[in-house]
Short mmCIF file of C-alpha atoms and ligand atoms in Angstrom, two decimals:
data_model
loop_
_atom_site.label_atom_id
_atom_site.label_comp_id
_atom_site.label_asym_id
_atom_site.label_seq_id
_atom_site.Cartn_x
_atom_site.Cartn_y
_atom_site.Cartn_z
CA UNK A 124 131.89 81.09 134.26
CA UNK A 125 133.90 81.98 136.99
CA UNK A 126 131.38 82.19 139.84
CA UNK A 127 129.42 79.32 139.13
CA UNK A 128 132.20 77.05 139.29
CA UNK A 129 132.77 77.72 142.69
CA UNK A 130 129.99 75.13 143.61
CA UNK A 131 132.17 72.08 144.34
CA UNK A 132 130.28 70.86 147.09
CA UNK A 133 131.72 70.81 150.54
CA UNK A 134 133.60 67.64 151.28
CA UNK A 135 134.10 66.28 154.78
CA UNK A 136 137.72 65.40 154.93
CA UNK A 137 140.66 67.74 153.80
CA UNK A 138 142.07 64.58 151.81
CA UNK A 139 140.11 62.99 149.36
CA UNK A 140 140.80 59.21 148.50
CA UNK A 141 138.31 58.31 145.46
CA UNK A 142 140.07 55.84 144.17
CA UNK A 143 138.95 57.32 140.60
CA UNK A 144 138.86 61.18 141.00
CA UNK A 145 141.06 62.98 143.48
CA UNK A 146 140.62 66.45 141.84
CA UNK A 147 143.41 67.94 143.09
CA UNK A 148 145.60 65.80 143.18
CA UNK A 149 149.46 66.24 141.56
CA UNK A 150 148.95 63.56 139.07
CA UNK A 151 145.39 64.84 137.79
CA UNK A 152 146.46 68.12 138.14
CA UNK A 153 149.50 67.76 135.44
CA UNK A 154 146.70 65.34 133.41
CA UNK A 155 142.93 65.01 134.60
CA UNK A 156 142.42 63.03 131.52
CA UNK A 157 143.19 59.61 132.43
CA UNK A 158 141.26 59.95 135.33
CA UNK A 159 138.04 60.75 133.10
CA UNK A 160 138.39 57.42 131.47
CA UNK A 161 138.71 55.64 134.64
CA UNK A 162 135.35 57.10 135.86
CA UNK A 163 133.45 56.89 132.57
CA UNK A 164 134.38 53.39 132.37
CA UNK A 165 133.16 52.64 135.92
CA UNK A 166 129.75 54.79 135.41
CA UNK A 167 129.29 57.39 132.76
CA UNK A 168 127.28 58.86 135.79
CA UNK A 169 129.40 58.42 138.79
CA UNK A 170 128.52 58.79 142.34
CA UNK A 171 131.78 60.78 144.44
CA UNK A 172 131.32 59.75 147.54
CA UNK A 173 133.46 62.51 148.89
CA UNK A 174 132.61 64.87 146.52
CA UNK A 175 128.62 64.02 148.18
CA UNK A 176 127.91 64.68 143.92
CA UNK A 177 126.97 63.03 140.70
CA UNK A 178 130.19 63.27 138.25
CA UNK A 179 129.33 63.45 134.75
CA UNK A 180 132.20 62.54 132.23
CA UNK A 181 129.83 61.76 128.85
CA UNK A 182 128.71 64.21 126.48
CA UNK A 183 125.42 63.38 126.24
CA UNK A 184 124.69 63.41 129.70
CA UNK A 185 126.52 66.71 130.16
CA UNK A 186 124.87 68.40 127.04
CA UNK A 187 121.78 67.31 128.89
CA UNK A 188 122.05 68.75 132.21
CA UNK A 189 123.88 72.22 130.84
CA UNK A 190 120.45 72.43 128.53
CA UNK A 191 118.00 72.08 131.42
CA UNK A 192 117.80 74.69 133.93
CA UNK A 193 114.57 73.74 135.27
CA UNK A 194 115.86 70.28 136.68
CA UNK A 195 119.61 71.38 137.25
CA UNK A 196 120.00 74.73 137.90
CA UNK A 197 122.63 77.22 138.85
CA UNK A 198 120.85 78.77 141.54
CA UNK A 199 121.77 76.63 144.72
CA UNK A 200 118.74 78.38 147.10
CA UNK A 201 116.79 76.09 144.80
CA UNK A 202 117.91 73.02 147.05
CA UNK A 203 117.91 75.29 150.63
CA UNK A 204 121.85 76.04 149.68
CA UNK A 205 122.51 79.82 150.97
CA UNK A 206 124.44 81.71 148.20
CA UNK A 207 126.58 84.85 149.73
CA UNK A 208 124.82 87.68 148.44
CA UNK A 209 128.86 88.61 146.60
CA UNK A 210 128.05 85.53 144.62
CA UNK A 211 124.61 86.34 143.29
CA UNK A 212 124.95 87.33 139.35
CA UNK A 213 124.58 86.27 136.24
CA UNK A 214 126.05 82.86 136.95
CA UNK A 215 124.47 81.95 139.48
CA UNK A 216 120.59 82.99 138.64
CA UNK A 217 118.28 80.99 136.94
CA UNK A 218 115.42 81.95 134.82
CA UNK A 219 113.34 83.70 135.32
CA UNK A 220 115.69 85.97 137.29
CA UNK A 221 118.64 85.45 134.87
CA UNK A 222 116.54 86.44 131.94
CA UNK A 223 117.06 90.68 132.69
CA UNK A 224 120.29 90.15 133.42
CA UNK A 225 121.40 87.64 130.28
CA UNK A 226 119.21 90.17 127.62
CA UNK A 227 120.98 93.11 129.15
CA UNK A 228 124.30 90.87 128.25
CA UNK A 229 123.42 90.14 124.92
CA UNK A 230 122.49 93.44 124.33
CA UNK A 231 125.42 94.50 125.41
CA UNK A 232 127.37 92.32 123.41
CA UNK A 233 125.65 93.30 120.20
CA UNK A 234 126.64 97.04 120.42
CA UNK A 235 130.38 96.13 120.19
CA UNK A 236 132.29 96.27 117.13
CA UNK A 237 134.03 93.50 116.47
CA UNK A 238 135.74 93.95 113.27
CA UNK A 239 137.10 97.04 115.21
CA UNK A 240 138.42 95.27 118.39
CA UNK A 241 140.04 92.74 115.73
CA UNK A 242 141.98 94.73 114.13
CA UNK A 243 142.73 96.34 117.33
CA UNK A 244 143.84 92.87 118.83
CA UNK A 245 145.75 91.79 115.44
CA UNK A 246 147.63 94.94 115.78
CA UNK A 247 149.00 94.91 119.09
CA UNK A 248 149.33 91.33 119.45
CA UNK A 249 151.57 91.33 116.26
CA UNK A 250 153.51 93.77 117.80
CA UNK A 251 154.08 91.75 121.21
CA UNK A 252 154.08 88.05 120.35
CA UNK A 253 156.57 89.18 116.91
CA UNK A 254 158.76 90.98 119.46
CA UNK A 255 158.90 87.69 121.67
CA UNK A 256 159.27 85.56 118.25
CA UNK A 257 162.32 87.83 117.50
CA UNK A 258 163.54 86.91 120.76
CA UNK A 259 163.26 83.25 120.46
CA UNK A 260 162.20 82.21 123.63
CA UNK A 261 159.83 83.65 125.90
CA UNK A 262 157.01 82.38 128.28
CA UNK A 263 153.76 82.35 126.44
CA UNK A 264 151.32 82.65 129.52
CA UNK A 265 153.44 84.84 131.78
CA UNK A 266 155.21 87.16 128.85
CA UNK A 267 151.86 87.08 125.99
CA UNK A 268 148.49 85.33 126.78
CA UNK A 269 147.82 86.73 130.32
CA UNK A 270 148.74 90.41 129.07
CA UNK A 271 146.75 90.16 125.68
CA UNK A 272 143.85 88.87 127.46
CA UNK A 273 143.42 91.81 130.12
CA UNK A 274 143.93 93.92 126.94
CA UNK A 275 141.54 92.35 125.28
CA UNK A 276 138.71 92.33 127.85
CA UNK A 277 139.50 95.84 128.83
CA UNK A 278 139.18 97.03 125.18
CA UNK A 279 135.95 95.28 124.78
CA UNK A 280 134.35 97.12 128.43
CA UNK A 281 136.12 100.52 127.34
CA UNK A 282 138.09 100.70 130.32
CA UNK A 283 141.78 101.43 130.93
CA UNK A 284 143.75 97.90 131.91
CA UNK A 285 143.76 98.20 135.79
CA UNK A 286 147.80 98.39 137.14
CA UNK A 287 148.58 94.46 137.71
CA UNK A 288 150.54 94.88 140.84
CA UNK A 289 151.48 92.50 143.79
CA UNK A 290 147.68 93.20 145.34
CA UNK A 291 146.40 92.69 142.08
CA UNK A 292 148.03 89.65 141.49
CA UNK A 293 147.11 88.26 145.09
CA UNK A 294 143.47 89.00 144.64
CA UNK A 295 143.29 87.53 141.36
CA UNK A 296 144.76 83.99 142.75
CA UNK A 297 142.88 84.27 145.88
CA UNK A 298 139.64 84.43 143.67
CA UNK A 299 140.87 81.56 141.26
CA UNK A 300 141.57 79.28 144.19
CA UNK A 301 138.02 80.16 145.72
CA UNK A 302 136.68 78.02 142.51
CA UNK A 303 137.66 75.07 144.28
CA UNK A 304 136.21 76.17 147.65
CA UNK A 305 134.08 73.16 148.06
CA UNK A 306 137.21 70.75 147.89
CA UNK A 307 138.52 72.70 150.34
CA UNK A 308 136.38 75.19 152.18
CA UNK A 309 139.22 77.19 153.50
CA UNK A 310 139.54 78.93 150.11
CA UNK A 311 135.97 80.65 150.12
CA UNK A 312 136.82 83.34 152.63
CA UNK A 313 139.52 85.29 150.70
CA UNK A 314 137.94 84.45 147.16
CA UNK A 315 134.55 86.28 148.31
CA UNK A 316 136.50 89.24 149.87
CA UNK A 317 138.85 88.94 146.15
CA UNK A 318 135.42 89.40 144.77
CA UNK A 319 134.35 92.38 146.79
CA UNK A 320 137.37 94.39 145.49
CA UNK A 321 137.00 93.41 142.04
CA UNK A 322 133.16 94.68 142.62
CA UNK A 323 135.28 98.11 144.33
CA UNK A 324 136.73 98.90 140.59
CA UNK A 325 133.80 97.83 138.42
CA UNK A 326 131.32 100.48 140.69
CA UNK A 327 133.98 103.38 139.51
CA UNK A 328 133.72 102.27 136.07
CA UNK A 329 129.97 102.46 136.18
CA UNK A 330 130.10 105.75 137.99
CA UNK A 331 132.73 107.26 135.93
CA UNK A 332 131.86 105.28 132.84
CA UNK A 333 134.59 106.04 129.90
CA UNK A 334 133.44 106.16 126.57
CA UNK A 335 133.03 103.82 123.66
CA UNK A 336 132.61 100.40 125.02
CA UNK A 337 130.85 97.66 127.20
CA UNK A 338 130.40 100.07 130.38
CA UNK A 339 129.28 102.77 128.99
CA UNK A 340 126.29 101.25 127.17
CA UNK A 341 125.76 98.75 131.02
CA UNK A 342 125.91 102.16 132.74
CA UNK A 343 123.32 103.95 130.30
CA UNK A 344 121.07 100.96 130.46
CA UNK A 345 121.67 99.74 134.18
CA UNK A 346 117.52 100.47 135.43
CA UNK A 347 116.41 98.39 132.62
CA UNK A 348 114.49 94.85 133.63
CA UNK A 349 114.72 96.03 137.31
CA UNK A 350 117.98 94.18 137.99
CA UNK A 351 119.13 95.18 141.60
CA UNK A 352 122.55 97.26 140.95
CA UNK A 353 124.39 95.09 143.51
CA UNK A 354 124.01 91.76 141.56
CA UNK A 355 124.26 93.82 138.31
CA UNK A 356 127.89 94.92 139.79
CA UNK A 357 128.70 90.83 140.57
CA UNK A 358 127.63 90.28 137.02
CA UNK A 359 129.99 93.20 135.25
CA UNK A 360 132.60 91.41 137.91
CA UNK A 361 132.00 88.18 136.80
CA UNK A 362 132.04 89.31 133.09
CA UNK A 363 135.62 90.99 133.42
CA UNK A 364 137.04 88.21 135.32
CA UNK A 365 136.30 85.62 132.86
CA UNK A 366 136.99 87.70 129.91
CA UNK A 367 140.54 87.58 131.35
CA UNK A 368 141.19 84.71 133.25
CA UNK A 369 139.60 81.51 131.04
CA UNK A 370 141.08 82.64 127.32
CA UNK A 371 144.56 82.91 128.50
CA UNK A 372 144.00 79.54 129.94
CA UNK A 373 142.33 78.34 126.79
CA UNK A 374 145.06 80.19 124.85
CA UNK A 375 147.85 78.12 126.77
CA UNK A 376 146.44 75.12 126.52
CA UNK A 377 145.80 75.38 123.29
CA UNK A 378 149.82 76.41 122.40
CA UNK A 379 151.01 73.86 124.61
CA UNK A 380 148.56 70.81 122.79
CA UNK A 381 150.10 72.19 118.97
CA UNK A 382 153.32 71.41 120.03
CA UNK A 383 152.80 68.11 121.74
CA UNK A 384 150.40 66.87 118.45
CA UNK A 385 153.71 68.26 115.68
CA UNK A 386 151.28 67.00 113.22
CA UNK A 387 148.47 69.99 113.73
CA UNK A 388 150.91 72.51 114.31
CA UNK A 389 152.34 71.37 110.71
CA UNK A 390 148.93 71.71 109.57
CA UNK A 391 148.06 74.91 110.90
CA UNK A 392 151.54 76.33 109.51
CA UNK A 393 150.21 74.84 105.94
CA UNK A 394 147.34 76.68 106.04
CA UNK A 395 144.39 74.21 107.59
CA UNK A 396 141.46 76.75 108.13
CA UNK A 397 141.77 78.27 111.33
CA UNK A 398 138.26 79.25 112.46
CA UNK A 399 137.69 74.88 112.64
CA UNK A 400 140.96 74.42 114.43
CA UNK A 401 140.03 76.97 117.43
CA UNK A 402 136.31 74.99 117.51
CA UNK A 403 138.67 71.63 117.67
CA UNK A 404 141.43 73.34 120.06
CA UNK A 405 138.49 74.40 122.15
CA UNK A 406 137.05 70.74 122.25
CA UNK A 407 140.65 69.48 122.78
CA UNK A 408 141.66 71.80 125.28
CA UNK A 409 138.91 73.61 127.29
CA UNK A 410 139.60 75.34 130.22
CA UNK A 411 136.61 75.08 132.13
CA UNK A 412 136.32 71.23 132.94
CA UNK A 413 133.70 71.69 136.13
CA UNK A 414 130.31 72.66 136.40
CA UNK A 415 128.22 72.13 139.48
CA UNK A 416 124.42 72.46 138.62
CA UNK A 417 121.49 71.55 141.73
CA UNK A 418 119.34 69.36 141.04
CA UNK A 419 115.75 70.64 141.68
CA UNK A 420 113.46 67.49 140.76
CA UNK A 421 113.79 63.49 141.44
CA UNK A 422 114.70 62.33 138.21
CA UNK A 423 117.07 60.16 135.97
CA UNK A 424 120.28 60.94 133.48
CA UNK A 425 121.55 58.09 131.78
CA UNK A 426 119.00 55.67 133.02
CA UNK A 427 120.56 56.44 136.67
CA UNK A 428 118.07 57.97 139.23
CA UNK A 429 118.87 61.33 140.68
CA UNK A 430 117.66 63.21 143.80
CA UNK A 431 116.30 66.43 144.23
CA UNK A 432 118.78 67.96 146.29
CA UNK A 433 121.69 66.42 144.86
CA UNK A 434 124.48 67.98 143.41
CA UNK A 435 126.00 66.91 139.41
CA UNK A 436 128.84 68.12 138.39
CA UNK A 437 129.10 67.80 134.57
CA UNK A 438 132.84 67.77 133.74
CA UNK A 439 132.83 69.18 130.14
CA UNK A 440 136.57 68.91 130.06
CA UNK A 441 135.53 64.69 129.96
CA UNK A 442 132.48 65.21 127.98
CA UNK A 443 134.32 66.65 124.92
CA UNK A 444 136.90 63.65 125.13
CA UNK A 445 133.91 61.36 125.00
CA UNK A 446 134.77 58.31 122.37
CA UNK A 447 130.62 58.44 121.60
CA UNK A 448 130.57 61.82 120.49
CA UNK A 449 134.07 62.48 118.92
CA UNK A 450 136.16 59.73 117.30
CA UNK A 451 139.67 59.54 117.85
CA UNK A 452 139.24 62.15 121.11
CA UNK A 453 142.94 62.31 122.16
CA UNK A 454 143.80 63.78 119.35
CA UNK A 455 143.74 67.18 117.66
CA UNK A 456 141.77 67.50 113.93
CA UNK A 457 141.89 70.82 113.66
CA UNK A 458 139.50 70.21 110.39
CA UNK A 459 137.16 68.33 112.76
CA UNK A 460 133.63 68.47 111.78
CA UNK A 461 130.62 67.84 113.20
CA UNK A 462 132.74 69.35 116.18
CA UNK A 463 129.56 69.58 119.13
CA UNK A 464 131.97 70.72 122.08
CA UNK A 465 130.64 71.76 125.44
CA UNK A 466 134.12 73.91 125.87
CA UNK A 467 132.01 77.44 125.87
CA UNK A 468 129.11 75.41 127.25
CA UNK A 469 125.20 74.90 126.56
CA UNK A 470 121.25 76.74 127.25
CA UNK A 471 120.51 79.30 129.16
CA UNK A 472 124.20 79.95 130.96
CA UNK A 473 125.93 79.51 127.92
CA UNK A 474 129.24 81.71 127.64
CA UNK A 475 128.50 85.27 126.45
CA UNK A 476 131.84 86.28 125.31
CA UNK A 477 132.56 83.20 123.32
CA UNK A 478 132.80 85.74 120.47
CA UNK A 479 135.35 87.53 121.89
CA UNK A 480 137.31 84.23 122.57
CA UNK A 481 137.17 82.64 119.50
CA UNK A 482 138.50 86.31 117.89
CA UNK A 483 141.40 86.39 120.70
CA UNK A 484 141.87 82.70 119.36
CA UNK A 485 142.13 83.38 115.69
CA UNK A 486 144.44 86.66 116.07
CA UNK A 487 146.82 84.57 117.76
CA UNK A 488 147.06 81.48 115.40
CA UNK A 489 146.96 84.31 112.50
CA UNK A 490 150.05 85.86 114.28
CA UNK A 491 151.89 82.15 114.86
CA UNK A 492 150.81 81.21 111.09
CA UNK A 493 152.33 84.44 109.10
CA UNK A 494 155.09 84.27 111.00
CA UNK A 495 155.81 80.62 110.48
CA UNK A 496 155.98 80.44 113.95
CA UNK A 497 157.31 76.35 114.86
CA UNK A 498 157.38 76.29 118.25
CA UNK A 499 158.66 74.18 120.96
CA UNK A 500 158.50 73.16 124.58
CA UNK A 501 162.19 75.52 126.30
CA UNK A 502 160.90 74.03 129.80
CA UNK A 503 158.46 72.31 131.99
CA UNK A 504 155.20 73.88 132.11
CA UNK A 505 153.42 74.88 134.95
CA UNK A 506 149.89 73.93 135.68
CA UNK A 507 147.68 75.97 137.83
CA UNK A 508 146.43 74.25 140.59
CA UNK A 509 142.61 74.31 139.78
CA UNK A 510 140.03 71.58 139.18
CA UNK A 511 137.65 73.93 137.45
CA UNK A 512 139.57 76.13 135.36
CA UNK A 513 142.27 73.87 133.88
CA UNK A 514 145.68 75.68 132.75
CA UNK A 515 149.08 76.89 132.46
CA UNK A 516 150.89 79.32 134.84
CA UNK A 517 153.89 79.20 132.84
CA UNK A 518 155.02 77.44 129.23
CA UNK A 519 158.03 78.23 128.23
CA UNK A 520 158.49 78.44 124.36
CA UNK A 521 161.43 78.58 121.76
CA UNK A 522 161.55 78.67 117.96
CA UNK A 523 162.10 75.05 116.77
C1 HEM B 68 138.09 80.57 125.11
C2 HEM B 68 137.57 81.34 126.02
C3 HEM B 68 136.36 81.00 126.86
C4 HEM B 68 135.86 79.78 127.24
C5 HEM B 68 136.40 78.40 126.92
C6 HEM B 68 134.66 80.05 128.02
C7 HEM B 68 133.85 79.07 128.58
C8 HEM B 68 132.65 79.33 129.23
C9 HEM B 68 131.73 78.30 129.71
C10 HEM B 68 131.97 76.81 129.62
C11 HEM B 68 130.66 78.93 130.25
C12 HEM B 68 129.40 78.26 130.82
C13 HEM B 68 129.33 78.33 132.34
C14 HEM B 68 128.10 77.62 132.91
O1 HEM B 68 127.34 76.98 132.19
O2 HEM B 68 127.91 77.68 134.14
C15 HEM B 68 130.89 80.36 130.13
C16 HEM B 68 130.03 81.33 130.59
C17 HEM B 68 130.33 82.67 130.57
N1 HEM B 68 131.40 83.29 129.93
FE1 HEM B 68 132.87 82.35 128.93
N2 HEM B 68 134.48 81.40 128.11
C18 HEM B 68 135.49 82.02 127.40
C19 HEM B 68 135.67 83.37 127.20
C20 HEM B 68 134.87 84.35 127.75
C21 HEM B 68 135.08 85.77 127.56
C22 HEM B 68 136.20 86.39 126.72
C23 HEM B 68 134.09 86.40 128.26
C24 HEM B 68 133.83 87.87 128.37
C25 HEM B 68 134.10 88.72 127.39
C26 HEM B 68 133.26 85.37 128.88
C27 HEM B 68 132.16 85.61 129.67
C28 HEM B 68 131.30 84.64 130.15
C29 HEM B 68 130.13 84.92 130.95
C30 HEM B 68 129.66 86.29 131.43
C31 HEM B 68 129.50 83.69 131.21
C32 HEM B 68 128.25 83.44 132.04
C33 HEM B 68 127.00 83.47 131.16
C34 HEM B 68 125.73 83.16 131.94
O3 HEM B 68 125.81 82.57 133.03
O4 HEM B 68 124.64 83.53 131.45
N3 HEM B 68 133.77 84.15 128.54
N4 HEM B 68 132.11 80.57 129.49
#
């Protein structure tokens, strides 16, 4: 979902002073929730002046627009909004022109073995979060969830981890920021050329392909559909970056809201079923709060007239705290059930590798469970400055 999210529309002025939603700001970057109540209570469908969008913060107005393509699309050329050609994939196509490309996906996704990479993951993530456990304190994100997840994502494409160095590193933030281009437009620049040298590595892998996993099968099948290579190289991007990037956010959020709620971690150490609590630790804590869709018709949501033209943003991070959908939303039930979250999103642009993150999810609460693993804050945690893809750079963890 990374490309798509990179649709916050342009704002005017470099400082934005909605009284409700300053995205970016310190306070809703430490805690966007309180802010979600303030705007829901105002207008479930609230007009951000600054923003020049529609903010959605109710799940049933979210669910809606996510489900309907036709009227709120992905695919800003609908509304006469020029898409750089580095940012036409998956993402950002709409059927019918997504269809290739999303079968091709799910294709894709049903020649991997997932028992396989499971076991794979249980092993080697047993082996690196018990070493940190052993050590008794240790930064989740920075020394576990970032590394597991680029070993994870590279396992499931077939490919060898690409060497995380300084460039690496700068590239990857560069293309994170970019997400929030349209708060401030001064991001877009390095994010696209981020992009184009992400695109650089996934054109050897599809020349060179290695075998046994994801690539090979994309590069054996790549004519299929007539899909133009260049947006089928944006799309392979796009895949790898979130397959990375959004579960070690999820997986740090969702560490960091077991220890501030003792009660569920106590309940996941007594054995509470685990594949409920990562649907309720999804719902809880999401990543992706932010997705911009155009809207392509005049119509209404919620009884509130739209444009065609105009930009919504539904903010599924609010949605799945809505009181109307979930009771009690603040806090975590990990046995939570019916559990209709928006975290991995809804139709046509749904997330594809939701399997993948749900299995990265359960190998990890497996490994904290057997080993009894208590854990507790050993330091502030540091959020990531992004509106869109909400998460920890750092939480530092001890045995309690
Ligand atoms: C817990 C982890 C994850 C969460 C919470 C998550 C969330 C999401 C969400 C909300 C969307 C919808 C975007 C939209 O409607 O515009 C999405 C799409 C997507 N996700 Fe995920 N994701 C996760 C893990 C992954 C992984 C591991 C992969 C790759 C293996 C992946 C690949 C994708 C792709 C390719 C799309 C775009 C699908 C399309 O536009 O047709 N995601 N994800």
């Amino acid at each position: 979902m990374t490309d798509t999210a990179v649709q916050w529309p342009a704002r005017q002025e470099r400082v934005l002073s909605d009284p409700l939603f300053d995205p970016l700001s310190e306070a809703v970057l430490a805690d966007p929730y309180p802010a979600y109540v303030r705007m829901r209570d105002h207008a479930r469908v609230y007009w951000h002046d600054q923003l020049n969008s529609w903010v959605l913060t109710g799940h049933a107005e979210c669910q809606e627009v996510l489900r309907d393509s036709d009227r709120f699309g992905t695919d800003f050329r609908r509304i006469g909004i020029a898409t750089p050609p580095t940012l036409l994939s998956l993402q950002t196509l709409d059927p019918p022109d997504h269809t290739p490309l999303r079968h091709l996906g799910l294709a894709t996704m049903r020649t991997l073995d997932l028992p396989a990479i499971e076991a794979a993951l249980s092993g080697i993530a047993t082996e690196r979060l018990g070493g940190l456990l052993d050590r008794g304190s240790f930064d989740f994100v920075a020394d576990f969830s970032d590394w597991f997840t680029m070993a994870a994502i590279t396992a499931v494409l077939g490919v060898t981890p690409p060497t995380e160095d300084e460039t690496f590193h700068r590239l990857n933030r560069e293309l994170d920021a970019s997400m929030d281009s349209g708060v401030d437009a001064e991001l877009e620049g390095p994010g696209l050329r981020a992009r184009q040298h992400f695109n650089a590595l996934v054109e050897s892998w599809l020349d060179d392909p290695p075998p046994g996993g994801a690539i090979e099968y994309l590069a054996e099948h790549q004519q299929e559909g007539g899909v133009e290579k260049a947006v089928l190289v944006n799309s392979i991007r796009a895949f790898f970056h979130a397959g990375f990037e959004v579960p070690s956010r999820f997986l740090g959020n969702a560490v960091a809201a077991l220890i501030r709620q003792p009660a569920a971690m106590a309940a996941l150490l007594h054995g509470a079923p685990i594949d409920p609590a990562v649907e309720e630790l999804v719902r809880f804590g999401g990543p992706v709060h932010a997705l911009s869709r155009a809207c392509t018709q005049d119509t209404t949501l919620g009884g509130t007239p739209i444009e065609r033209g105009q930009i919504v943003i539904a903010m599924i991070g609010a949605g799945d705290r809505d009181p109307l959908a979930f009771p009690d939303p603040d806090v975590l039930h990990l046995d939570r059930d019916p559990n209709p979250h928006l975290g991995f999103g809804r139709g046509s642009h749904s997330c594809l590798g939701s399997m993948v993150g749900r299995l990265e999810a359960r190998v990890v609460l497996s490994v904290l469970t057997s080993r009894n693993a208590l854990l507790r804050l050993d330091g502030e945690p540091v959020v990531r400055p992004s509106a869109t893809l909400r998460g920890l750079r750092n939480l530092p963890v001890a045995r309690a």
